[in-house]
Amino acid sequence: MASEKRQKAIDLSHHLSDVSRARETSPLKGLSKFLGKPGLIVLAGGMPSEAYFPFSGISGDALVADSFALKPMEQESSLSWFWKLFSGANKEKTHTITIPKFVEHPAEEVNLAVALQYGTATGLPQLQKFMKDFVDKVYQPAYDDCTIMVHTGNTDGWSRCMQTLMNPGEKFLTEEWTYPSALASSKPYGIYPVPVALDKDGMSSAALRNVLAGWDATTQGKRPHVMYTVPVGQNPVGSTMGAARKKEIYEICVEYDVVIVEDDPYFFLQEGEYVPKASRPESVDTVSEESWLAGLAPSFLKFDYQGRVIRLDTFSKYIAPGSRLGWHTCNPMFAERLERQAETSAQAPCGFGQSLVTKLLYHWKLEGYTRWLHGIATQYTARRDWFIDCLAEELDLKATTSTDVSFWKDCVVYDAYAKPSGGWMMSEKGSVGTKLLSFVPPSAGMFIWLKIHFDNLPAYKRQGEGEESPEIQLWTKIAEAGVLISPGWFFAADVENPPTDELEGHFRISFSNADFATLKKAAQIIARETNKFFKA
Amino acid sequence: MASEKRQKAIDLSHHLSDVSRARETSPLKGLSKFLGKPGLIVLAGGMPSEAYFPFSGISGDALVADSFALKPMEQESSLSWFWKLFSGANKEKTHTITIPKFVEHPAEEVNLAVALQYGTATGLPQLQKFMKDFVDKVYQPAYDDCTIMVHTGNTDGWSRCMQTLMNPGEKFLTEEWTYPSALASSKPYGIYPVPVALDKDGMSSAALRNVLAGWDATTQGKRPHVMYTVPVGQNPVGSTMGAARKKEIYEICVEYDVVIVEDDPYFFLQEGEYVPKASRPESVDTVSEESWLAGLAPSFLKFDYQGRVIRLDTFSKYIAPGSRLGWHTCNPMFAERLERQAETSAQAPCGFGQSLVTKLLYHWKLEGYTRWLHGIATQYTARRDWFIDCLAEELDLKATTSTDVSFWKDCVVYDAYAKPSGGWMMSEKGSVGTKLLSFVPPSAGMFIWLKIHFDNLPAYKRQGEGEESPEIQLWTKIAEAGVLISPGWFFAADVENPPTDELEGHFRISFSNADFATLKKAAQIIARETNKFFKA
């Protein structure tokens, strides 16, 4: 795939915003034609002397690439760091990587004299090369000149895309439930989302076509020409868009000339189907890294024969959020505009972070990094399973194939009923047997999305205490009981008209961070408080 | 000063842009009231487990705070790093600082579990505290609730201010020659500079008053309510604005309700007056750090009793540009808006960089960091002196007190004439005795700003070869001869109407980065090429 030429006849420059068009073509103006000449003495920029950088070298103790098993053992995973730290049980295997200030071959070896100096907004060349090889291997873009541009994380990545592609007053397509920060970025500029309904595969292609085909420019303004989507581990609902749906969506975007911004932080956290604990096999065969990668839902890049996808990748979920490091993959024309934009904001990402991450990746190599990602995916899968298992202990879970007309149609939905007996629940009478909540186990990502059946509340409670919705009331009770989760209304693309009603609340719960024992305690508290809330 | 209350009656909120006003008041919405509660289980955000951060610790070999002498020896400074590296002559004294992933007291000790996790856009609390103490000690703000907000360098810092304070179509005040990236940030948004003339103390208060008093809103649009200024080591001219001028400018800004954005990267590179080599004393008494700080031109913060200054500080010139780390100091209302803006762009600066810089600063302590800054200032002073000494060897320099009506009025100006004899110049006949260029030695910063007297060119050359100005012609010849400097037109606030004419060109030359031998060679090439260019 990757060797095919992009359809060069497709001119996408009309998608650029006025602000983006107004940027200069190069900040270096006439200087660039001389740069790189051997022996050139450059006294043009305000570069401090490298002799005055106060670090003569930095280093990091990096975990080995296979630190996390591909067959997770819950017991091991549930050890808290605290216990590990003070019991001496920490048997992490590490390798020390070092980045000296000066090296003999600065063009090849990562060094602080370059990484900590001013550089181009495209980032360290070695990092760019690694990411290019990674993108080619893993995402297999459909054209041969796709370009890598570093950014400081996907929130920044989307902000830059938004400002590069849209003018104030324009609207963009997105899932009906979506990442709130993406909206917080655009709203101040008067750029608003147009919600598209979700189904079990993510954004519905039928709904997308309806929105675009039925668009009335006279009453609705300019038809959206940009899509913001989180296709894998959709935030918040946790669905994963497979190849077939992506092709459908892509073709509709070709037809209606839409640029797709693919925000894909959870790509490597594809966790597959949830199998209840009782039915889960005790041991699973591990697969090779190649098979694992081949089994993942593909990126939109794979179908992007016109270069209309800007993909956002981040190291936040795989190295650390504090790396503030990620990258755009897109056509060279968009990449150049994004580079100019970077030059007047954060410029290149931090050189300490870039050099440590780059050196780590070169130490691990492509194979090692893939192994690391596979290990992390396994960990999060175990976390998802564990948290749902915990809920199953507290509530009576029944799996059904939903006939619901909502986005859970044809999904395996778990309905949770107040348990008739057992543990602390014994004393909590009144709600036993009530359907409290339902969820579809996420197939990727960090979150479980619960639907709460407030229509089953006793009538006097449905009307709400004071002016708060039942969702906020229960959310507050759970928080007061010691567990802070996210209320569903945060995630509505259109907060004024959320894709739900007062008697159908939602919560998004993250299973990504707390240790296993804490997740168990949280599941208990959530179940207990929900049960109490539903009591007459 | 610092204990006085800001004039709370002064409401500055009308300075906020429409975009800034449209930002939400908090991304956490109702969550924040629960955060920080002891024992709270937080499952609200998409935070990865710290166990999966691949670094169990990082460390850095940091130079000791007194690495650079306060009485520089040119010989030592001119050793290239290359020679030092391979001769074994590198006697740098270092101390190893380490940042473990986990520590016993995470609220006090810098650690990767916090630094590499998502955090607030205000940065590491320990860094914020250090910077606050530093600001209080060094800049002595005139009011007691000034607030520190990290950013990713002053270019980003200004971009954020520009978007927080100005709407498209508005104009801001700035020096007639200024930092090109500041303009590149604003122009795409249709926000343009209004040039204010410079004199020997920087921006002229008389010229500023003229611009504001004579402003005609009917023909010129809204009167500028924001100023962008580089008051110390003014970029490109190298002047330094002292206390008296700052008070004048500040009072005019009070009168006309202007917010001052003080971009001050060169504050600690105040180099004092240039003394020609022959008159320079062999040894100077070193002063205490307290006396050194007390002798520096103050910040606008010192006079800011109304909270109308946003100061931009950066570690780029004192730690390293690649740290991509700096901070805003301003009133709490502006700080809050800047924080919200950060949340939808780069968020917090990189945690690798923040933790290494923070740990270094705590290792050095305030006293050590001040000593480090003093050492760096001494180094750049030696560099400035060296480069001008080199020019004096190649050209016949004559100091005069200019009677020029331009911004060099009352300055000690060095006029440079083609030398009648000596060295390679022997064979270069024709231009001997011609006044080629003039400059005022910079009192701070990294640059020397040359004025080239193209009015002394032979008549046939003045008309220019082809369509290029003499400035570009000579700049090209110098670049072709192996030295890349910056042509003056880069720095004109109003490129269409630069504060100069065709026969008065300028170059900005950086003496900050090249080693001493290379700077000498560059001075030779610049002098030789200029001399050749002026030959009949």
GROMACS .gro file of C-alpha atoms in nm, chain A residues 24-405:
model
  382
   24GLU     CA    1   0.437   3.334   0.604
   25THR     CA    2   0.580   3.059   0.389
   26SER     CA    3   0.906   3.040   0.585
   27PRO     CA    4   1.039   3.216   0.891
   28LEU     CA    5   1.391   3.180   0.754
   29LYS     CA    6   1.313   3.374   0.442
   30GLY     CA    7   1.632   3.399   0.232
   31LEU     CA    8   1.852   3.235   0.496
   32SER     CA    9   1.761   2.880   0.416
   33LYS     CA   10   1.940   2.861   0.085
   34PHE     CA   11   2.273   2.899   0.265
   35LEU     CA   12   2.205   2.678   0.568
   36GLY     CA   13   2.378   2.344   0.563
   37LYS     CA   14   2.671   2.470   0.352
   38PRO     CA   15   2.982   2.304   0.494
   39GLY     CA   16   3.192   2.539   0.705
   40LEU     CA   17   2.926   2.809   0.714
   41ILE     CA   18   2.956   3.034   1.018
   42VAL     CA   19   2.602   3.104   1.136
   43LEU     CA   20   2.564   3.427   1.332
   44ALA     CA   21   2.203   3.484   1.236
   45GLY     CA   22   2.001   3.349   1.529
   46GLY     CA   23   1.994   3.410   1.902
   47MET     CA   24   2.140   3.072   1.989
   48PRO     CA   25   2.318   3.052   2.322
   49SER     CA   26   2.650   2.874   2.336
   50GLU     CA   27   2.608   2.504   2.408
   51ALA     CA   28   2.895   2.542   2.657
   52TYR     CA   29   2.649   2.723   2.884
   53PHE     CA   30   2.390   2.444   2.895
   54PRO     CA   31   2.422   2.335   3.259
   55PHE     CA   32   2.381   1.964   3.187
   56SER     CA   33   2.688   1.780   3.061
   57GLY     CA   34   2.469   1.474   3.018
   58ILE     CA   35   2.142   1.319   3.123
   59SER     CA   36   2.040   0.959   3.161
   60GLY     CA   37   1.743   0.744   3.236
   61ASP     CA   38   1.686   0.401   3.384
   62ALA     CA   39   1.454   0.252   3.127
   63LEU     CA   40   1.245  -0.057   3.175
   64VAL     CA   41   1.318  -0.340   2.936
   65ALA     CA   42   1.075  -0.375   2.648
   66ASP     CA   43   0.929  -0.701   2.777
   67SER     CA   44   0.870  -0.572   3.131
   68PHE     CA   45   0.502  -0.654   3.113
   69ALA     CA   46   0.393  -1.009   3.050
   70LEU     CA   47   0.159  -1.094   2.765
   71LYS     CA   48  -0.033  -1.324   3.003
   72PRO     CA   49  -0.108  -1.095   3.292
   73MET     CA   50  -0.132  -1.229   3.643
   74GLU     CA   51  -0.380  -1.031   3.841
   75GLN     CA   52  -0.195  -1.076   4.165
   76GLU     CA   53   0.118  -0.922   4.028
   77SER     CA   54  -0.066  -0.635   3.866
   78SER     CA   55  -0.249  -0.551   4.182
   79LEU     CA   56   0.064  -0.494   4.387
   80SER     CA   57   0.071  -0.127   4.457
   81TRP     CA   58   0.387   0.065   4.380
   82PHE     CA   59   0.404   0.155   4.745
   83TRP     CA   60   0.430  -0.202   4.854
   84LYS     CA   61   0.679  -0.275   4.581
   85LEU     CA   62   0.891   0.021   4.674
   86PHE     CA   63   0.923  -0.046   5.044
   87SER     CA   64   0.918  -0.425   5.045
   88GLY     CA   65   1.216  -0.455   4.818
   89ALA     CA   66   0.999  -0.669   4.591
   90ASN     CA   67   1.061  -0.438   4.300
   91LYS     CA   68   1.239  -0.654   4.050
   92GLU     CA   69   1.206  -0.421   3.755
   93LYS     CA   70   1.474  -0.486   3.499
   94THR     CA   71   1.619  -0.165   3.364
   95HIS     CA   72   1.883  -0.053   3.122
   96THR     CA   73   2.053   0.284   3.154
   97ILE     CA   74   2.040   0.509   2.853
   98THR     CA   75   2.258   0.820   2.844
   99ILE     CA   76   2.257   1.134   2.637
  100PRO     CA   77   2.586   1.323   2.653
  101LYS     CA   78   2.605   1.689   2.564
  102PHE     CA   79   2.868   1.628   2.297
  103VAL     CA   80   2.919   1.323   2.078
  104GLU     CA   81   3.154   1.241   1.794
  105HIS     CA   82   2.882   1.208   1.531
  106PRO     CA   83   2.613   1.462   1.623
  107ALA     CA   84   2.412   1.399   1.308
  108GLU     CA   85   2.360   1.034   1.399
  109GLU     CA   86   2.376   1.016   1.778
  110VAL     CA   87   2.124   1.191   1.999
  111ASN     CA   88   2.304   1.460   2.199
  112LEU     CA   89   2.211   1.751   2.422
  113ALA     CA   90   2.408   2.008   2.219
  114VAL     CA   91   2.148   1.959   1.946
  115ALA     CA   92   1.843   1.851   2.149
  116LEU     CA   93   1.868   2.144   2.390
  117GLN     CA   94   1.947   2.404   2.122
  118TYR     CA   95   1.691   2.583   1.908
  119GLY     CA   96   1.588   2.350   1.630
  120THR     CA   97   1.323   2.320   1.366
  121ALA     CA   98   0.964   2.266   1.477
  122THR     CA   99   0.977   1.924   1.310
  123GLY     CA  100   1.165   1.788   1.613
  124LEU     CA  101   1.477   1.575   1.642
  125PRO     CA  102   1.555   1.415   1.304
  126GLN     CA  103   1.621   1.080   1.471
  127LEU     CA  104   1.278   1.085   1.636
  128GLN     CA  105   1.113   1.184   1.311
  129LYS     CA  106   1.284   0.893   1.136
  130PHE     CA  107   1.173   0.643   1.402
  131MET     CA  108   0.815   0.763   1.386
  132LYS     CA  109   0.815   0.750   1.006
  133ASP     CA  110   0.935   0.389   1.011
  134PHE     CA  111   0.679   0.311   1.280
  135VAL     CA  112   0.394   0.471   1.084
  136ASP     CA  113   0.494   0.290   0.766
  137LYS     CA  114   0.514  -0.043   0.943
  138VAL     CA  115   0.208  -0.018   1.167
  139TYR     CA  116  -0.044   0.203   0.987
  140GLN     CA  117   0.064   0.137   0.628
  141PRO     CA  118  -0.051   0.468   0.479
  142ALA     CA  119  -0.207   0.444   0.135
  143TYR     CA  120   0.032   0.696  -0.019
  144ASP     CA  121   0.404   0.741  -0.024
  145ASP     CA  122   0.474   1.098   0.077
  146CYS     CA  123   0.290   1.121   0.407
  147THR     CA  124   0.474   1.343   0.646
  148ILE     CA  125   0.549   1.338   1.020
  149MET     CA  126   0.524   1.657   1.225
  150VAL     CA  127   0.579   1.647   1.602
  151HIS     CA  128   0.340   1.817   1.840
  152THR     CA  129   0.303   1.844   2.218
  153GLY     CA  130   0.021   1.594   2.262
  154ASN     CA  131  -0.308   1.530   2.085
  155THR     CA  132  -0.500   1.812   2.255
  156ASP     CA  133  -0.247   2.053   2.110
  157GLY     CA  134  -0.247   1.849   1.790
  158TRP     CA  135  -0.620   1.896   1.745
  159SER     CA  136  -0.602   2.265   1.839
  160ARG     CA  137  -0.347   2.316   1.564
  161CYS     CA  138  -0.559   2.124   1.311
  162MET     CA  139  -0.868   2.318   1.410
  163GLN     CA  140  -0.693   2.650   1.358
  164THR     CA  141  -0.529   2.530   1.036
  165LEU     CA  142  -0.850   2.406   0.881
  166MET     CA  143  -1.138   2.614   1.012
  167ASN     CA  144  -1.256   2.971   1.024
  168PRO     CA  145  -1.469   3.115   1.304
  169GLY     CA  146  -1.833   3.026   1.247
  170GLU     CA  147  -1.760   2.694   1.079
  171LYS     CA  148  -1.876   2.360   1.217
  172PHE     CA  149  -1.710   2.020   1.233
  173LEU     CA  150  -1.848   1.667   1.243
  174THR     CA  151  -1.791   1.457   1.551
  175GLU     CA  152  -1.942   1.170   1.750
  176GLU     CA  153  -2.250   1.261   1.956
  177TRP     CA  154  -2.049   1.179   2.268
  178THR     CA  155  -1.693   1.307   2.247
  179TYR     CA  156  -1.376   1.429   2.421
  180PRO     CA  157  -1.460   1.751   2.607
  181SER     CA  158  -1.120   1.914   2.560
  182ALA     CA  159  -1.159   1.893   2.183
  183LEU     CA  160  -1.471   2.105   2.216
  184ALA     CA  161  -1.311   2.339   2.471
  185SER     CA  162  -1.040   2.409   2.210
  186SER     CA  163  -1.276   2.508   1.934
  187LYS     CA  164  -1.566   2.682   2.108
  188PRO     CA  165  -1.379   3.002   2.198
  189TYR     CA  166  -1.320   3.054   1.824
  190GLY     CA  167  -1.690   3.014   1.747
  191ILE     CA  168  -1.623   2.673   1.590
  192TYR     CA  169  -1.887   2.422   1.697
  193PRO     CA  170  -1.945   2.049   1.665
  194VAL     CA  171  -2.219   1.883   1.462
  195PRO     CA  172  -2.301   1.558   1.646
  196VAL     CA  173  -2.322   1.236   1.446
  197ALA     CA  174  -2.490   0.935   1.605
  198LEU     CA  175  -2.286   0.637   1.726
  199ASP     CA  176  -2.360   0.269   1.685
  200LYS     CA  177  -2.168  -0.037   1.793
  201ASP     CA  178  -1.885   0.032   1.544
  202GLY     CA  179  -1.845   0.396   1.638
  203MET     CA  180  -1.963   0.685   1.424
  204SER     CA  181  -2.257   0.567   1.214
  205SER     CA  182  -2.197   0.600   0.840
  206ALA     CA  183  -2.571   0.619   0.777
  207ALA     CA  184  -2.605   0.902   1.026
  208LEU     CA  185  -2.305   1.078   0.876
  209ARG     CA  186  -2.454   1.060   0.529
  210ASN     CA  187  -2.785   1.191   0.661
  211VAL     CA  188  -2.617   1.490   0.821
  212LEU     CA  189  -2.420   1.577   0.508
  213ALA     CA  190  -2.687   1.499   0.248
  214GLY     CA  191  -2.950   1.685   0.444
  215TRP     CA  192  -2.734   1.989   0.513
  216ASP     CA  193  -2.910   2.312   0.432
  217ALA     CA  194  -2.654   2.585   0.389
  218THR     CA  195  -2.914   2.859   0.395
  219THR     CA  196  -3.027   2.776   0.747
  220GLN     CA  197  -2.725   2.586   0.883
  221GLY     CA  198  -2.433   2.778   0.736
  222LYS     CA  199  -2.138   2.629   0.552
  223ARG     CA  200  -2.148   2.249   0.531
  224PRO     CA  201  -1.887   2.093   0.763
  225HIS     CA  202  -1.562   2.014   0.583
  226VAL     CA  203  -1.372   1.875   0.883
  227MET     CA  204  -1.437   1.570   1.101
  228TYR     CA  205  -1.294   1.514   1.448
  229THR     CA  206  -1.313   1.149   1.548
  230VAL     CA  207  -1.173   0.918   1.815
  231PRO     CA  208  -1.230   0.592   1.627
  232VAL     CA  209  -1.057   0.347   1.863
  233GLY     CA  210  -1.155   0.332   2.229
  234GLN     CA  211  -1.402   0.603   2.142
  235ASN     CA  212  -1.404   0.854   2.424
  236PRO     CA  213  -1.626   0.810   2.622
  237VAL     CA  214  -1.820   0.508   2.490
  238GLY     CA  215  -1.526   0.272   2.429
  239SER     CA  216  -1.623   0.139   2.086
  240THR     CA  217  -1.375   0.050   1.811
  241MET     CA  218  -1.425   0.129   1.444
  242GLY     CA  219  -1.311  -0.152   1.220
  243ALA     CA  220  -1.188  -0.153   0.863
  244ALA     CA  221  -1.528  -0.183   0.693
  245ARG     CA  222  -1.680   0.115   0.875
  246LYS     CA  223  -1.366   0.321   0.820
  247LYS     CA  224  -1.387   0.259   0.446
  248GLU     CA  225  -1.751   0.366   0.445
  249ILE     CA  226  -1.680   0.681   0.643
  250TYR     CA  227  -1.380   0.761   0.425
  251GLU     CA  228  -1.580   0.729   0.104
  252ILE     CA  229  -1.850   0.958   0.238
  253CYS     CA  230  -1.575   1.208   0.327
  254VAL     CA  231  -1.443   1.184  -0.028
  255GLU     CA  232  -1.793   1.239  -0.165
  256TYR     CA  233  -1.858   1.544   0.055
  257ASP     CA  234  -1.496   1.668   0.060
  258VAL     CA  235  -1.437   1.634   0.434
  259VAL     CA  236  -1.093   1.630   0.599
  260ILE     CA  237  -1.070   1.363   0.872
  261VAL     CA  238  -0.877   1.441   1.189
  262GLU     CA  239  -0.819   1.099   1.344
  263ASP     CA  240  -0.740   1.143   1.715
  264ASP     CA  241  -0.620   0.798   1.809
  265PRO     CA  242  -0.457   0.791   2.153
  266TYR     CA  243  -0.598   0.448   2.240
  267PHE     CA  244  -0.501   0.269   1.918
  268PHE     CA  245  -0.270   0.024   2.098
  269LEU     CA  246  -0.516  -0.029   2.382
  270GLN     CA  247  -0.743  -0.251   2.171
  271GLU     CA  248  -0.867  -0.501   2.424
  272GLY     CA  249  -1.101  -0.726   2.229
  273GLU     CA  250  -1.425  -0.868   2.357
  274TYR     CA  251  -1.491  -0.893   2.731
  275VAL     CA  252  -1.544  -1.253   2.841
  276PRO     CA  253  -1.706  -1.300   3.182
  277LYS     CA  254  -1.469  -1.442   3.442
  278ALA     CA  255  -1.644  -1.779   3.461
  279SER     CA  256  -1.606  -1.837   3.086
  280ARG     CA  257  -1.256  -1.689   3.055
  281PRO     CA  258  -0.993  -1.948   2.964
  282GLU     CA  259  -0.725  -1.989   3.229
  283SER     CA  260  -0.447  -1.947   2.982
  284VAL     CA  261  -0.436  -1.791   2.638
  285ASP     CA  262  -0.178  -1.849   2.371
  286THR     CA  263   0.033  -1.542   2.321
  287VAL     CA  264   0.063  -1.423   1.967
  288SER     CA  265   0.364  -1.282   1.789
  289GLU     CA  266   0.399  -0.905   1.765
  290GLU     CA  267   0.332  -0.925   1.393
  291SER     CA  268   0.006  -1.114   1.446
  292TRP     CA  269  -0.094  -0.879   1.724
  293LEU     CA  270  -0.044  -0.573   1.503
  294ALA     CA  271  -0.219  -0.742   1.211
  295GLY     CA  272  -0.520  -0.810   1.433
  296LEU     CA  273  -0.573  -0.446   1.530
  297ALA     CA  274  -0.838  -0.230   1.367
  298PRO     CA  275  -0.649  -0.026   1.104
  299SER     CA  276  -0.595   0.349   1.095
  300PHE     CA  277  -0.782   0.574   0.850
  301LEU     CA  278  -0.437   0.628   0.694
  302LYS     CA  279  -0.460   0.285   0.538
  303PHE     CA  280  -0.753   0.396   0.321
  304ASP     CA  281  -0.638   0.752   0.263
  305TYR     CA  282  -0.560   0.752  -0.109
  306GLN     CA  283  -0.633   1.125  -0.134
  307GLY     CA  284  -0.431   1.251   0.165
  308ARG     CA  285  -0.738   1.388   0.346
  309VAL     CA  286  -0.657   1.234   0.685
  310ILE     CA  287  -0.458   1.407   0.958
  311ARG     CA  288  -0.376   1.142   1.213
  312LEU     CA  289  -0.283   1.238   1.571
  313ASP     CA  290  -0.060   1.002   1.767
  314THR     CA  291   0.062   1.060   2.120
  315PHE     CA  292   0.315   0.907   2.358
  316SER     CA  293   0.090   1.007   2.650
  317LYS     CA  294  -0.061   0.663   2.697
  318TYR     CA  295   0.248   0.455   2.613
  319ILE     CA  296   0.544   0.650   2.753
  320ALA     CA  297   0.391   0.916   2.977
  321PRO     CA  298   0.150   1.211   2.951
  322GLY     CA  299   0.425   1.438   3.084
  323SER     CA  300   0.635   1.368   2.775
  324ARG     CA  301   0.402   1.620   2.603
  325LEU     CA  302   0.502   1.456   2.279
  326GLY     CA  303   0.311   1.323   1.985
  327TRP     CA  304   0.290   1.365   1.611
  328HIS     CA  305   0.074   1.446   1.313
  329THR     CA  306   0.081   1.221   1.008
  330CYS     CA  307  -0.064   1.390   0.701
  331ASN     CA  308   0.001   1.515   0.351
  332PRO     CA  309   0.304   1.744   0.300
  333MET     CA  310   0.088   2.052   0.233
  334PHE     CA  311  -0.095   2.027   0.566
  335ALA     CA  312   0.232   1.933   0.741
  336GLU     CA  313   0.402   2.248   0.617
  337ARG     CA  314   0.118   2.468   0.744
  338LEU     CA  315   0.122   2.288   1.081
  339GLU     CA  316   0.497   2.341   1.103
  340ARG     CA  317   0.462   2.716   1.044
  341GLN     CA  318   0.194   2.726   1.313
  342ALA     CA  319   0.419   2.539   1.558
  343GLU     CA  320   0.694   2.795   1.503
  344THR     CA  321   0.488   3.071   1.659
  345SER     CA  322   0.362   2.864   1.952
  346ALA     CA  323   0.549   2.588   2.137
  347GLN     CA  324   0.805   2.552   1.853
  348ALA     CA  325   0.964   2.206   1.890
  349PRO     CA  326   0.868   1.988   2.187
  350CYS     CA  327   1.102   1.990   2.488
  351GLY     CA  328   1.453   1.865   2.409
  352PHE     CA  329   1.495   1.682   2.740
  353GLY     CA  330   1.184   1.480   2.668
  354GLN     CA  331   1.254   1.435   2.297
  355SER     CA  332   1.606   1.308   2.359
  356LEU     CA  333   1.509   1.067   2.638
  357VAL     CA  334   1.217   0.926   2.442
  358THR     CA  335   1.420   0.902   2.121
  359LYS     CA  336   1.710   0.727   2.290
  360LEU     CA  337   1.467   0.488   2.458
  361LEU     CA  338   1.300   0.406   2.126
  362TYR     CA  339   1.635   0.346   1.956
  363HIS     CA  340   1.740   0.129   2.245
  364TRP     CA  341   1.419  -0.076   2.222
  365LYS     CA  342   1.412  -0.060   1.842
  366LEU     CA  343   1.088  -0.099   1.645
  367GLU     CA  344   1.051  -0.459   1.760
  368GLY     CA  345   1.104  -0.372   2.124
  369TYR     CA  346   0.864  -0.080   2.116
  370THR     CA  347   0.601  -0.304   1.958
  371ARG     CA  348   0.661  -0.556   2.235
  372TRP     CA  349   0.627  -0.278   2.495
  373LEU     CA  350   0.296  -0.165   2.340
  374HIS     CA  351   0.169  -0.522   2.338
  375GLY     CA  352   0.258  -0.556   2.707
  376ILE     CA  353   0.078  -0.231   2.791
  377ALA     CA  354  -0.228  -0.343   2.592
  378THR     CA  355  -0.233  -0.665   2.792
  379GLN     CA  356  -0.219  -0.469   3.117
  380TYR     CA  357  -0.513  -0.249   3.026
  381THR     CA  358  -0.709  -0.550   2.906
  382ALA     CA  359  -0.654  -0.708   3.247
  383ARG     CA  360  -0.764  -0.384   3.412
  384ARG     CA  361  -1.083  -0.368   3.206
  385ASP     CA  362  -1.160  -0.732   3.284
  386TRP     CA  363  -1.084  -0.684   3.653
  387PHE     CA  364  -1.307  -0.381   3.690
  388ILE     CA  365  -1.601  -0.548   3.515
  389ASP     CA  366  -1.544  -0.862   3.723
  390CYS     CA  367  -1.565  -0.641   4.033
  391LEU     CA  368  -1.894  -0.492   3.917
  392ALA     CA  369  -2.021  -0.846   3.854
  393GLU     CA  370  -1.948  -0.930   4.216
  394GLU     CA  371  -2.148  -0.635   4.342
  395LEU     CA  372  -2.439  -0.644   4.101
  396ASP     CA  373  -2.634  -0.910   3.922
  397LEU     CA  374  -2.507  -0.886   3.563
  398LYS     CA  375  -2.709  -1.029   3.275
  399ALA     CA  376  -2.576  -1.022   2.920
  400THR     CA  377  -2.830  -0.958   2.645
  401THR     CA  378  -2.813  -0.861   2.284
  402SER     CA  379  -2.979  -0.529   2.302
  403THR     CA  380  -3.278  -0.442   2.090
  404ASP     CA  381  -3.239  -0.089   2.200
  405VAL     CA  382  -3.259   0.167   1.920
   0.00000   0.00000   0.00000
